[in-house]
Short mmCIF file of C-alpha atoms in Angstrom, two decimals:
data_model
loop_
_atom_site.label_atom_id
_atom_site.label_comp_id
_atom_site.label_asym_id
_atom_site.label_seq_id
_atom_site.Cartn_x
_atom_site.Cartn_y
_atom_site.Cartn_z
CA UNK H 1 9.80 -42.36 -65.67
CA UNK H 2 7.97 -45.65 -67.19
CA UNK H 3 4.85 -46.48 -64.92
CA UNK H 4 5.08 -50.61 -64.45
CA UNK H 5 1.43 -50.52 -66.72
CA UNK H 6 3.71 -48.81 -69.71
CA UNK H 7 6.36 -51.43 -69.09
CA UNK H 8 3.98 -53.94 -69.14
CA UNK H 9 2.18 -53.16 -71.85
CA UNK H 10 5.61 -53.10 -74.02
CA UNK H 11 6.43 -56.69 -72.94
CA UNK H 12 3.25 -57.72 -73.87
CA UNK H 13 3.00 -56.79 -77.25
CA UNK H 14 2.08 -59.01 -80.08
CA UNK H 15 5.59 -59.82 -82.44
CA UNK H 16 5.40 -62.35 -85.00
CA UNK H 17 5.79 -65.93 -83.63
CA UNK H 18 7.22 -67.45 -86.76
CA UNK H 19 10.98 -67.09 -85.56
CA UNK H 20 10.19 -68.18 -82.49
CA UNK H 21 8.57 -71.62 -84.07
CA UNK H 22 11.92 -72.14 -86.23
CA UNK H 23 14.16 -71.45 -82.95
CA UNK H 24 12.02 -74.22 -81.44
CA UNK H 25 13.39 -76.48 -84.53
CA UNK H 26 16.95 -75.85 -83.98
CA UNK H 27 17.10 -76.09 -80.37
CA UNK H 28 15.34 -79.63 -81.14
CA UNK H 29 17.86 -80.53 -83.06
CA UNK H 30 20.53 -79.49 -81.12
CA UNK H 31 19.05 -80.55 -78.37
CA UNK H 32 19.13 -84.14 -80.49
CA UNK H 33 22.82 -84.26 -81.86
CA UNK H 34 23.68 -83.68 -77.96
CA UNK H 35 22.05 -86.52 -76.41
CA UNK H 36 23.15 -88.96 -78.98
CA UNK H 37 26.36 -87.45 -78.60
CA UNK H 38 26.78 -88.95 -75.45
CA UNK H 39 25.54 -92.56 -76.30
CA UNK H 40 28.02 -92.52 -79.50
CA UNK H 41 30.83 -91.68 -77.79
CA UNK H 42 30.69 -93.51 -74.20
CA UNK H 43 30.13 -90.39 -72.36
CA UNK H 44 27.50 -92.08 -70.37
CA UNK H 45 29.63 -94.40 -68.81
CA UNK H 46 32.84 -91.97 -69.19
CA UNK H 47 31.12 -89.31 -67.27
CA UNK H 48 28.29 -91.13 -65.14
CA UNK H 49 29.15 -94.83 -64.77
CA UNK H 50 33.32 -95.32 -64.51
CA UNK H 51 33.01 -92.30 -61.73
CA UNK H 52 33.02 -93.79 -57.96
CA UNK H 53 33.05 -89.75 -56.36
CA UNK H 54 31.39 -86.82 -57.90
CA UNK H 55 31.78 -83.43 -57.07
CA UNK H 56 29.15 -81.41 -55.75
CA UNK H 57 27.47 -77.94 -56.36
CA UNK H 58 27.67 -76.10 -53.47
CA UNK H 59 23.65 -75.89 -52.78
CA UNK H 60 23.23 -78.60 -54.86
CA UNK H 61 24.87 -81.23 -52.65
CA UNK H 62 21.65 -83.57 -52.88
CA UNK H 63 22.13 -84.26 -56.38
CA UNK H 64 23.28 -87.96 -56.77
CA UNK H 65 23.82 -90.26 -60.06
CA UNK H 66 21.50 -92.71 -60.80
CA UNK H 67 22.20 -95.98 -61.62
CA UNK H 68 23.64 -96.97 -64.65
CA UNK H 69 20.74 -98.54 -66.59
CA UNK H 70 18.59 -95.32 -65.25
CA UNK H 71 21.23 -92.94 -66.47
CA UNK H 72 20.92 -94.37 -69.83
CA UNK H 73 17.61 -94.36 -69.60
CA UNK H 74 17.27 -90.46 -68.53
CA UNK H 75 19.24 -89.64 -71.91
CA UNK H 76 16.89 -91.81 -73.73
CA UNK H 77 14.67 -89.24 -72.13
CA UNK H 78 16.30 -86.40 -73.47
CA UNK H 79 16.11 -87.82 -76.60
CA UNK H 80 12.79 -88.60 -76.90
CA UNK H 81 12.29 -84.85 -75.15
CA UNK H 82 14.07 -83.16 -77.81
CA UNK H 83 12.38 -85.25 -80.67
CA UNK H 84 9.29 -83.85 -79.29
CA UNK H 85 10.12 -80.49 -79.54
CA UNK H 86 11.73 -80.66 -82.90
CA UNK H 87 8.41 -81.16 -84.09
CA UNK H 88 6.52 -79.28 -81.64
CA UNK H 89 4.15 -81.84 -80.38
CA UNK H 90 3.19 -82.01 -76.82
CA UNK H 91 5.63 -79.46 -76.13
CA UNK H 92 5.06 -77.87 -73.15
CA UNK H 93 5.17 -81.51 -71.31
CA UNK H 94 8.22 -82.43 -73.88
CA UNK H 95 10.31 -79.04 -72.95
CA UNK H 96 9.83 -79.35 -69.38
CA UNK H 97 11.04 -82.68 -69.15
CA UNK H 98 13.80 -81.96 -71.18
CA UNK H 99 14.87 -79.03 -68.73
CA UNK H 100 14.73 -80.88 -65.85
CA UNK H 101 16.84 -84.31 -66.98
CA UNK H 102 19.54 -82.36 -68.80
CA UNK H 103 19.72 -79.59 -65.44
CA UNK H 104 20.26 -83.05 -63.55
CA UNK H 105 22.70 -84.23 -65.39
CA UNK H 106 24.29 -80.93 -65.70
CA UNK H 107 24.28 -80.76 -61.42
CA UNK H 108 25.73 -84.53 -61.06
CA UNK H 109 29.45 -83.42 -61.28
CA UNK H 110 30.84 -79.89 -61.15
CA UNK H 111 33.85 -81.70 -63.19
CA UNK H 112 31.47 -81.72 -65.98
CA UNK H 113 30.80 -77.88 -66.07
CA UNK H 114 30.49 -76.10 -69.59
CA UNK H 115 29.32 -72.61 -70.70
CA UNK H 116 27.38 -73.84 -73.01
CA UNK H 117 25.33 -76.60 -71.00
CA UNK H 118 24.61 -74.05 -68.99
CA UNK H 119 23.09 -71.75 -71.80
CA UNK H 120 21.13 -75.02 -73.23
CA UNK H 121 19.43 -75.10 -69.82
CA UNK H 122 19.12 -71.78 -69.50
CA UNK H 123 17.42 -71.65 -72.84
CA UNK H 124 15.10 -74.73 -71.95
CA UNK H 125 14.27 -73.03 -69.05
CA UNK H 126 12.73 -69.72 -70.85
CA UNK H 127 11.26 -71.82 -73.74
CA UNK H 128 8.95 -73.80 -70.89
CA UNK H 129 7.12 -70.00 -70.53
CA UNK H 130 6.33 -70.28 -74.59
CA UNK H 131 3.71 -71.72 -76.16
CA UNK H 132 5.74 -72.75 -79.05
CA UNK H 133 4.14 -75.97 -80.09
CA UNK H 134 1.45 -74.28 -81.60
CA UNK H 135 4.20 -71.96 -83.83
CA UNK H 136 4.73 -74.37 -86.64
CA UNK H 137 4.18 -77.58 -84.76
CA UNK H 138 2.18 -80.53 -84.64
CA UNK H 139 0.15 -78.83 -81.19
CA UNK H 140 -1.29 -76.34 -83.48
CA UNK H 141 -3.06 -79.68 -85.11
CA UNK H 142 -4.19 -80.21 -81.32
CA UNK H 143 -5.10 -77.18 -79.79
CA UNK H 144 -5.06 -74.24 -82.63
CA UNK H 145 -1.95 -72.34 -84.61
CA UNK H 146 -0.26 -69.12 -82.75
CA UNK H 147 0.59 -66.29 -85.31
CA UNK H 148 1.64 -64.36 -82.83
CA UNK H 149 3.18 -63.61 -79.20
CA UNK H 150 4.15 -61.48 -76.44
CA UNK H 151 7.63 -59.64 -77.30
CA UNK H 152 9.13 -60.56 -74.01
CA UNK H 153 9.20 -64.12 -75.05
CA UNK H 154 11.24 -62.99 -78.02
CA UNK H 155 13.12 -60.78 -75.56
CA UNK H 156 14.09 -62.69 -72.66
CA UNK H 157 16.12 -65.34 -75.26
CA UNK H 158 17.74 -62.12 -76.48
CA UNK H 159 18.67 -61.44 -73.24
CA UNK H 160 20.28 -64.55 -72.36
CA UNK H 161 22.01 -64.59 -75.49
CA UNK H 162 23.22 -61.23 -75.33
CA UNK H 163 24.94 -61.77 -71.93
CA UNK H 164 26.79 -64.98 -73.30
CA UNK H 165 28.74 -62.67 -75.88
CA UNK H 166 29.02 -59.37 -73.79
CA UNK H 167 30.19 -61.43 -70.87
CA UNK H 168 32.60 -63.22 -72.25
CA UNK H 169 33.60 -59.95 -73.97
CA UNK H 170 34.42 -58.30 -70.75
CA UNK H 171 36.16 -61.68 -69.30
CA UNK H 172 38.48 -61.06 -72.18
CA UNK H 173 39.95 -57.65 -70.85
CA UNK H 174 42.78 -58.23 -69.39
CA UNK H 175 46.50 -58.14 -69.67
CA UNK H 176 46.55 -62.25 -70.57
CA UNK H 177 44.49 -62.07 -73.49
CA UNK H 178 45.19 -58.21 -74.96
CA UNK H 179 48.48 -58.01 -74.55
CA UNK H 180 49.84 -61.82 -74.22
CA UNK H 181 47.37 -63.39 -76.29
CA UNK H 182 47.27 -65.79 -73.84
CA UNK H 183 46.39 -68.53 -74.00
CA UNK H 184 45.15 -67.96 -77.64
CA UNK H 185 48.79 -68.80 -77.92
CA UNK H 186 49.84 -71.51 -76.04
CA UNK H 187 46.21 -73.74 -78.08
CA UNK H 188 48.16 -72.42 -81.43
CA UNK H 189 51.51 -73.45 -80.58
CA UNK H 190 50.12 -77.04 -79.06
CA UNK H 191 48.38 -77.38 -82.55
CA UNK H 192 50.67 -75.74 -85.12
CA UNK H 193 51.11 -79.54 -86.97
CA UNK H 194 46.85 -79.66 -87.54
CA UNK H 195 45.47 -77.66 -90.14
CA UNK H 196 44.28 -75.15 -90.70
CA UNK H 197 46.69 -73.84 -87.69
CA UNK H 198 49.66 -74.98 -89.09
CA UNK H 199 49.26 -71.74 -91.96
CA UNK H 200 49.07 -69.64 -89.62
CA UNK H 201 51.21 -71.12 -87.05
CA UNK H 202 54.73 -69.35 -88.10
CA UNK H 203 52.96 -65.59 -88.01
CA UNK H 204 54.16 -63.59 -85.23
CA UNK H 205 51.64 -61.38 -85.00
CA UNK H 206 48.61 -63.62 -85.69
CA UNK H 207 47.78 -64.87 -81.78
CA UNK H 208 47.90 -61.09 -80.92
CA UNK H 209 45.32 -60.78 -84.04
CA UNK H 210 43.36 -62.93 -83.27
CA UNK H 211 42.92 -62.15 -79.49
CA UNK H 212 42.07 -58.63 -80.55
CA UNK H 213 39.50 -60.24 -83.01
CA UNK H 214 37.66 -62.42 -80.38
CA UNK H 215 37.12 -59.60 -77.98
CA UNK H 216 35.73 -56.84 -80.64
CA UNK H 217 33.33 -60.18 -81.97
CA UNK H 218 32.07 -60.90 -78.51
CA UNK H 219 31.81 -56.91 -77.48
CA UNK H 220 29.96 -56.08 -80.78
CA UNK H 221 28.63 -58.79 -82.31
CA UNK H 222 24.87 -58.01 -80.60
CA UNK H 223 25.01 -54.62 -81.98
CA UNK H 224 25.50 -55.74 -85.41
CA UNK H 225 22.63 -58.91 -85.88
CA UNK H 226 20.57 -56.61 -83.93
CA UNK H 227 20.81 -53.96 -86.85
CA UNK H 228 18.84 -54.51 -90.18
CA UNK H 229 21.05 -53.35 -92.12
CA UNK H 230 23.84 -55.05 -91.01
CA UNK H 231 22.43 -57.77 -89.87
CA UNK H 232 23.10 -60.54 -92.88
CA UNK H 233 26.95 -59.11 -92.76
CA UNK H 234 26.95 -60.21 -89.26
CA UNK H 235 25.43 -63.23 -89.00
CA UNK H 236 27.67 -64.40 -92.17
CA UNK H 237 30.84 -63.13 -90.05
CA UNK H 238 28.95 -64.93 -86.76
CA UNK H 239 28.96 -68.32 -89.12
CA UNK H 240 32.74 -68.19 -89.73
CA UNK H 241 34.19 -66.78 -86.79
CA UNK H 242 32.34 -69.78 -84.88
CA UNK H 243 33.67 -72.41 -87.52
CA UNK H 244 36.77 -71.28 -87.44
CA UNK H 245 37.08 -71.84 -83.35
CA UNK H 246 35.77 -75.61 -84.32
CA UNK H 247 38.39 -76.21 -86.87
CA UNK H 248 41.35 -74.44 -84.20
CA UNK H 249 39.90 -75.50 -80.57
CA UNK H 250 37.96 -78.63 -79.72
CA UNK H 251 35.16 -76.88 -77.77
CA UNK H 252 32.43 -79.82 -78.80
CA UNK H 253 28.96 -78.26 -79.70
CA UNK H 254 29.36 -74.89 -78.21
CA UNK H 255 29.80 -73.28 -82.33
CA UNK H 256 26.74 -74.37 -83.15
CA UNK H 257 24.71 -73.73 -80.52
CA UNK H 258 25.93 -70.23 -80.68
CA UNK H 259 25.08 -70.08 -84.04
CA UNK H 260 21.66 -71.15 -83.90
CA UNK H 261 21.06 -69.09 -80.77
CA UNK H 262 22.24 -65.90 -82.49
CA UNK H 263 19.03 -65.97 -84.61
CA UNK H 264 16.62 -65.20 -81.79
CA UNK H 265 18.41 -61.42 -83.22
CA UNK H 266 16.35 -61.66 -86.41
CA UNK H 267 13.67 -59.66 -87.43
CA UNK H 268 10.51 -61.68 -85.53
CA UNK H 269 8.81 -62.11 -88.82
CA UNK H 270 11.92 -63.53 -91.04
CA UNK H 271 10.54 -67.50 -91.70
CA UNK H 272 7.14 -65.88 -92.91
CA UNK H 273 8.80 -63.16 -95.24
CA UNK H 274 11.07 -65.67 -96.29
CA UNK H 275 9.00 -68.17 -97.24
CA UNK H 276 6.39 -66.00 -99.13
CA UNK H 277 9.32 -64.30 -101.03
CA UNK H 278 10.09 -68.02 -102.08
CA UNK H 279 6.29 -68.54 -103.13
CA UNK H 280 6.09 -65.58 -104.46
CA UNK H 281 9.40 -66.27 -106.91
CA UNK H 282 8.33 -70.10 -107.49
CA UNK H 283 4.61 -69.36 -107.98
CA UNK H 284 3.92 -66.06 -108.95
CA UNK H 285 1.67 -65.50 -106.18
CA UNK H 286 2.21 -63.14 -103.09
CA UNK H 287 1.92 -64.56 -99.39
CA UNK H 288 -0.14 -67.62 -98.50
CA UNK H 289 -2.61 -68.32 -95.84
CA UNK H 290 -0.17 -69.21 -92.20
CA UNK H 291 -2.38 -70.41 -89.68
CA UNK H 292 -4.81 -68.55 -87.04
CA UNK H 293 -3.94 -65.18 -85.82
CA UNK H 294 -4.64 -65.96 -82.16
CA UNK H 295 -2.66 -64.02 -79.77
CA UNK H 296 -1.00 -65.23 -76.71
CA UNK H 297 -3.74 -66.56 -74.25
CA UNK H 298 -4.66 -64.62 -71.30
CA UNK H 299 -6.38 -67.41 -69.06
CA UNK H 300 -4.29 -66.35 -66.16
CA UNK H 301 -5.60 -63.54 -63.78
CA UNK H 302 -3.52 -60.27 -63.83
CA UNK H 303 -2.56 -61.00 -60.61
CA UNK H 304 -1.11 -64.37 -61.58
CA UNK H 305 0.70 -62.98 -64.90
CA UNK H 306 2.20 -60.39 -62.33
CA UNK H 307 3.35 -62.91 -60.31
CA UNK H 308 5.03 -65.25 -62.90
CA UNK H 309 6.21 -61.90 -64.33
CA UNK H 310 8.17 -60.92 -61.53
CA UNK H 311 9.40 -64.15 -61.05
CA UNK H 312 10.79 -64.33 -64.38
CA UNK H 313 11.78 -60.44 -64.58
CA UNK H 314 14.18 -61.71 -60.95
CA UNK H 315 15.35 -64.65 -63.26
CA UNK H 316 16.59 -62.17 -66.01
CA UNK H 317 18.08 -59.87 -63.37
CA UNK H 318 20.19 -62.69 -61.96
CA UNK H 319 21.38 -63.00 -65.50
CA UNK H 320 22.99 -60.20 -65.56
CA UNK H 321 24.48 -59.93 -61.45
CA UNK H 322 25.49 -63.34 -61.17
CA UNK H 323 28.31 -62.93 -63.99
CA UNK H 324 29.36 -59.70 -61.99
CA UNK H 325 30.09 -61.87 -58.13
CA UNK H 326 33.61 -62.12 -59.48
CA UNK H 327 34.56 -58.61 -58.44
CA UNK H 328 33.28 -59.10 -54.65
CA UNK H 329 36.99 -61.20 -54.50
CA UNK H 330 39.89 -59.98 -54.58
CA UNK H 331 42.89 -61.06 -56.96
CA UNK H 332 42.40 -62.73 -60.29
CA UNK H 333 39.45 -65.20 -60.67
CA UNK H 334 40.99 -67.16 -63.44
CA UNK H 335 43.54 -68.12 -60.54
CA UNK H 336 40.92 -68.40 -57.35
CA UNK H 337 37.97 -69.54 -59.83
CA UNK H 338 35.72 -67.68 -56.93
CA UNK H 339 32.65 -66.62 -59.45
CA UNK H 340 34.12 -68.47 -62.30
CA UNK H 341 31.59 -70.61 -62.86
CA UNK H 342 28.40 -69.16 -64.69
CA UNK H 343 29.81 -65.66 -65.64
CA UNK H 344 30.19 -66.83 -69.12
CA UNK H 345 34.05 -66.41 -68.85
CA UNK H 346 34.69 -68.68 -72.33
CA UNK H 347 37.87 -69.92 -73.21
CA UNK H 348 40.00 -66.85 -71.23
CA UNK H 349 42.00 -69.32 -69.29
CA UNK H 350 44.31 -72.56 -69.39
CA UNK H 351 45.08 -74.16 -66.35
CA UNK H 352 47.56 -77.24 -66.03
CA UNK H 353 48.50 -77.99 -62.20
CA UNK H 354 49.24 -81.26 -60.16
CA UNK H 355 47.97 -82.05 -57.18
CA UNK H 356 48.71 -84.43 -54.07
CA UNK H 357 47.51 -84.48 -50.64
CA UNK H 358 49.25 -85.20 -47.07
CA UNK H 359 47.09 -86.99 -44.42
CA UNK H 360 48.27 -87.40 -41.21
CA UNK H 361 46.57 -89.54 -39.15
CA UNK H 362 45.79 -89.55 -35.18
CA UNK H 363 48.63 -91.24 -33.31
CA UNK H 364 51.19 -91.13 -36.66
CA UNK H 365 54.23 -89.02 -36.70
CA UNK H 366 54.31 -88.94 -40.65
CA UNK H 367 52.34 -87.71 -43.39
CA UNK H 368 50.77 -90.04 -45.39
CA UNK H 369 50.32 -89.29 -49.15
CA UNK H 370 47.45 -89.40 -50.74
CA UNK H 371 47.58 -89.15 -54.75
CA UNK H 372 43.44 -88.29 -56.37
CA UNK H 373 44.00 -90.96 -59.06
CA UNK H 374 42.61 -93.20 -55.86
CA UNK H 375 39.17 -91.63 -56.25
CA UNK H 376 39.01 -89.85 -59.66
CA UNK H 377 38.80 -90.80 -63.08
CA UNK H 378 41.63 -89.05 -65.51
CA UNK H 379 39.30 -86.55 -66.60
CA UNK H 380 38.09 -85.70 -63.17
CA UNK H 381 41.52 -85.45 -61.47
CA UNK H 382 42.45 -83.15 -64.89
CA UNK H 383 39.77 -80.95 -64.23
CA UNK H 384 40.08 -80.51 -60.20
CA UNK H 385 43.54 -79.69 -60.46
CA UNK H 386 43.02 -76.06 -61.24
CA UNK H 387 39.76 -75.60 -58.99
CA UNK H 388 40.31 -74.74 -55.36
CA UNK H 389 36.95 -75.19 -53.71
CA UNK H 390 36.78 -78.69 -55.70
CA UNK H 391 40.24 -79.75 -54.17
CA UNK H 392 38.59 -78.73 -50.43
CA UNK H 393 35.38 -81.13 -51.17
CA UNK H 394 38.02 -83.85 -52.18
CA UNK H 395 39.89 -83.26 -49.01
CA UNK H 396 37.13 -83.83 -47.18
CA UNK H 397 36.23 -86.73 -48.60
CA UNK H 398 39.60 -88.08 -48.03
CA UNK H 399 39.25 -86.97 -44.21
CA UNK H 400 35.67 -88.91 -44.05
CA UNK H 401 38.11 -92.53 -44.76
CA UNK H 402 40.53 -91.00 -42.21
CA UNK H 403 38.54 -90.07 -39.50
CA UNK H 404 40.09 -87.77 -37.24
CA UNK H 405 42.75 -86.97 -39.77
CA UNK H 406 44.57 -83.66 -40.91
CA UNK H 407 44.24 -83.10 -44.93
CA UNK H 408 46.94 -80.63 -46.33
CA UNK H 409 47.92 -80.39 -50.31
CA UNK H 410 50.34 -79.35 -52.67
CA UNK H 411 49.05 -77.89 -55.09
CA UNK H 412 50.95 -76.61 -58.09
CA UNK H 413 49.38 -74.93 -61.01
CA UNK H 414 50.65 -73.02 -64.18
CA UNK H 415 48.02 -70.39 -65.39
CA UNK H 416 47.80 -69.42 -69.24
CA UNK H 417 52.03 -70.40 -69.65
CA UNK H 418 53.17 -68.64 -66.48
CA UNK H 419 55.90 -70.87 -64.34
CA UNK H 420 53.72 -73.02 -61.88
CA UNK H 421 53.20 -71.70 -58.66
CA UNK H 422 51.23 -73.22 -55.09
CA UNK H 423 47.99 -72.78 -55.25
CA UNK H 424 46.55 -73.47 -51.98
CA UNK H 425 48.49 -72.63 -48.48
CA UNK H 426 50.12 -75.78 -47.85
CA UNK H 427 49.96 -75.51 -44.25
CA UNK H 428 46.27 -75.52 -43.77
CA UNK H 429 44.13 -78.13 -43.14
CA UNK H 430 41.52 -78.67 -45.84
CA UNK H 431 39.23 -80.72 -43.65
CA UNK H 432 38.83 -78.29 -41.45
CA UNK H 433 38.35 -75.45 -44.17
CA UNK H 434 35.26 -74.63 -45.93
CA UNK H 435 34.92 -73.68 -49.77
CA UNK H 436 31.70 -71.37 -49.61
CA UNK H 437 30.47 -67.55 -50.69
CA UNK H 438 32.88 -66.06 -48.86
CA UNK H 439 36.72 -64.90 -49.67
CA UNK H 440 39.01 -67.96 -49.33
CA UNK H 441 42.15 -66.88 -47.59
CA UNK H 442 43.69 -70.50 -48.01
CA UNK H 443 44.24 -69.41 -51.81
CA UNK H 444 47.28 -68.30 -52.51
CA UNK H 445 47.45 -65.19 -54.55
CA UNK H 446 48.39 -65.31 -58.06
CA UNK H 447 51.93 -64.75 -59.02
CA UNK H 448 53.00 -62.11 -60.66
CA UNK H 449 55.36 -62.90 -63.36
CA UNK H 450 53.49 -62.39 -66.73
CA UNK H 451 52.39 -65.00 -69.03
CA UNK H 452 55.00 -66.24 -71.66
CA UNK H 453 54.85 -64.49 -75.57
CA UNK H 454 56.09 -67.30 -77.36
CA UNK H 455 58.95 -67.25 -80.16
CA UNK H 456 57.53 -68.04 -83.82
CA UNK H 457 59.53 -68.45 -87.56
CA UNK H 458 58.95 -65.80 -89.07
#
């Protein structure tokens, strides 16, 4: 059995910093392209502005918008933020304001959930425990170049990584997407007239493919770019798998920040072999002079870097738990959503449902109906249709207009092609019902008629 010193001594080893430095470039400019994203498309106003009700994390209820000049403003933050740590210049400062803007924005509407602005924060988060702005950077000017660093710095991004694609992996066993293909299918079929779908549109057999494809990726794909040898093989496959789900799914940045997070898999020291194999063939020479060899500083007492070690060690446990909640609830939790959220379950699902409530008011005989268009914006009422414990907070804000009122629903929803089916018990009254940790036993269990196979030319 490892003694905690043992342990400790392992995580603290010295590993080249010089991949860590270029992952610090490419989350920059990732980090970049995403902000100004937002600004060239409207999102600001789409997402932040137009809204008049956002939903709520649970825990997170205190999280408001700002106003609309200081919401533009805050992504003029993140801008500036990730143009910072691009170049790696006052990057500690930079990468700390960047987590904390984009994890607000993030929190302002559940609506607004995605895997992989979750992982960008999650990564942001790690990288403020890294000295990287002396790897490469402009800080080394400042304050002295890093040559090298502890391996769990290295380790924890591999970590985080690694659960994204053995997560969504294990979301991906199940009847819908092994044996239906679904609802690999149903995205085909809605875009068999855009190439480069429409080639492979008529193929009877390619959704089935393809499903069985995307789960051995997502189980394996770790394995491989964490093996030398097979490592170039795998990131080349890793490039094209990932370009292909651009070109067939519109899934916005989540490709590319997969791809550039894969190469926290490299060997540490890649950029610096790389590089003096280029010198060497251009010049003649063999490696050049890179910088200081300082290690990581140790200004911290060993009770402190204990401390901040555990607290990151619990960090990297919940990493791996959190994804697992799901299986505390019974049923299907593409249907309930109960641990949905953050358990990396990526595109394993499509949901299309309608919903509209019933108020009845004290003193009236008759339901009064109550459609979400009156408080949600298209994308919001699109998104809450298929999310139970989002349809309970709108309840209750519909009960806080009505006071005194009963809130029922109708809630219809078809999951991955299947016939559509209530959702939530019609008879109860949402305002009175809570949408916490605990089972919900105004859900409605999932029907069990099996998800469509549909008919292609052959």
């Amino acid at each position: 059995m490892l003694r905690w010193r043992t342990i400790e001594e392992k995580l603290e080893r010295p590993v080249d910093a010089s991949s860590l430095g270029v992952f610090r470039v490419l989350f920059g400019v990732v980090a970049l392209i995403g902000a100004l994203r937002f600004f060239a498309n409207g999102w600001i106003d789409r997402f932040f502005v137009q809204p008049t009700y956002f939903f709520q994390y649970w825990g997170f209820e205190w999280v408001q918008p700002l106003s609309e000049p200081a919401m533009y403003a805050a992504f003029g933050v993140l801008v500036i933020s990730a143009l910072l740590i691009t170049v790696g210049l006052f990057y500690r400062f930079a990468i700390a304001i960047y987590f904390v803007v984009f994890t607000y924005v993030e929190l302002i509407d559940v609506t607004n959930y995605l895997n992989h602005y979750y992982l960008v924060s999650l990564l942001a988060f790690w990288m403020c425990f890294m000295p990287l702005g002396r790897v490469h950077g402009m800080d080394a000017r400042l304050r002295g170049a890093l040559t090298r660093l502890p391996r769990w710095m290295l380790g924890s991004l591999q970590l985080q990584v690694a659960c994204v694609y053995v997560f969504a992996a294990l979301a991906k066993v199940s009847g819908d997407w092994l044996l239906a293909a679904q609802p690999l299918d149903l995205w085909l079929s809605a875009r068999a007239d855009a190439f480069p779908v429409s080639w492979i549109a008529g193929i009877d057999w390619a959704p089935i493919a393809m499903s069985w494809a995307g789960f051995l990726f997502d189980l394996t794909i770790v394995f491989w770019l964490s093996w030398r040898r097979t490592r170039a093989v795998a990131y080349a496959v890793l490039l094209a798998f990932h370009w292909m789900t651009h070109l067939l799914f519109d899934i916005g940045m989540f490709p590319l920040i997969m791809s550039v997070a894969a190469t926290v898999f490299f060997d540490a020291s890649w950029p610096r072999r790389w590089l003096a194999l280029r010198r060497s063939r251009g010049h003649g020479h063999g490696h050049g002079h890179e910088g200081q060899g300082h290690g990581h500083g140790q200004g911290l007492p060993r009770w402190a870097r204990l401390a901040v070690g555990g607290a990151l060690a619990t960090v990297a446990l919940a990493q791996v738990v959190v994804p697992l909640r799901s299986h505390l609830y019974e049923g299907d939790v593409l249907w309930h959503e109960q641990g949905m959220r953050w358990s990396w379950r990526v595109l394993c699902r499509e949901k299309a449902g309608s919903v509209s409530y019933r108020v009845r008011t004290p003193g009236r005989a008759t339901e009064m109906r109550v459609p979400p268009s009156r408080y949600l914006t298209a994308h919001q009422e699109r998104q809450m249709a298929g999310q139970p414990d989002l349809i309970v907070q709108l309840a209750h804000h519909i009960a806080e207009e009505f006071p005194g009122s009963e809130v029922r629903v109708d809630a219809v929803v078809s999951l991955n092609g299947r016939p559509p089916a209530r959702l939530v018990d019609p008879e109860v009254d949402l305002a009175q019902t809570q949408a916490g940790l605990s089972a919900a036993s105004w859900i409605l269990p999932r029907p069990e008629t099996q998800p469509p196979r549909l008919a292609r030319n052959r």
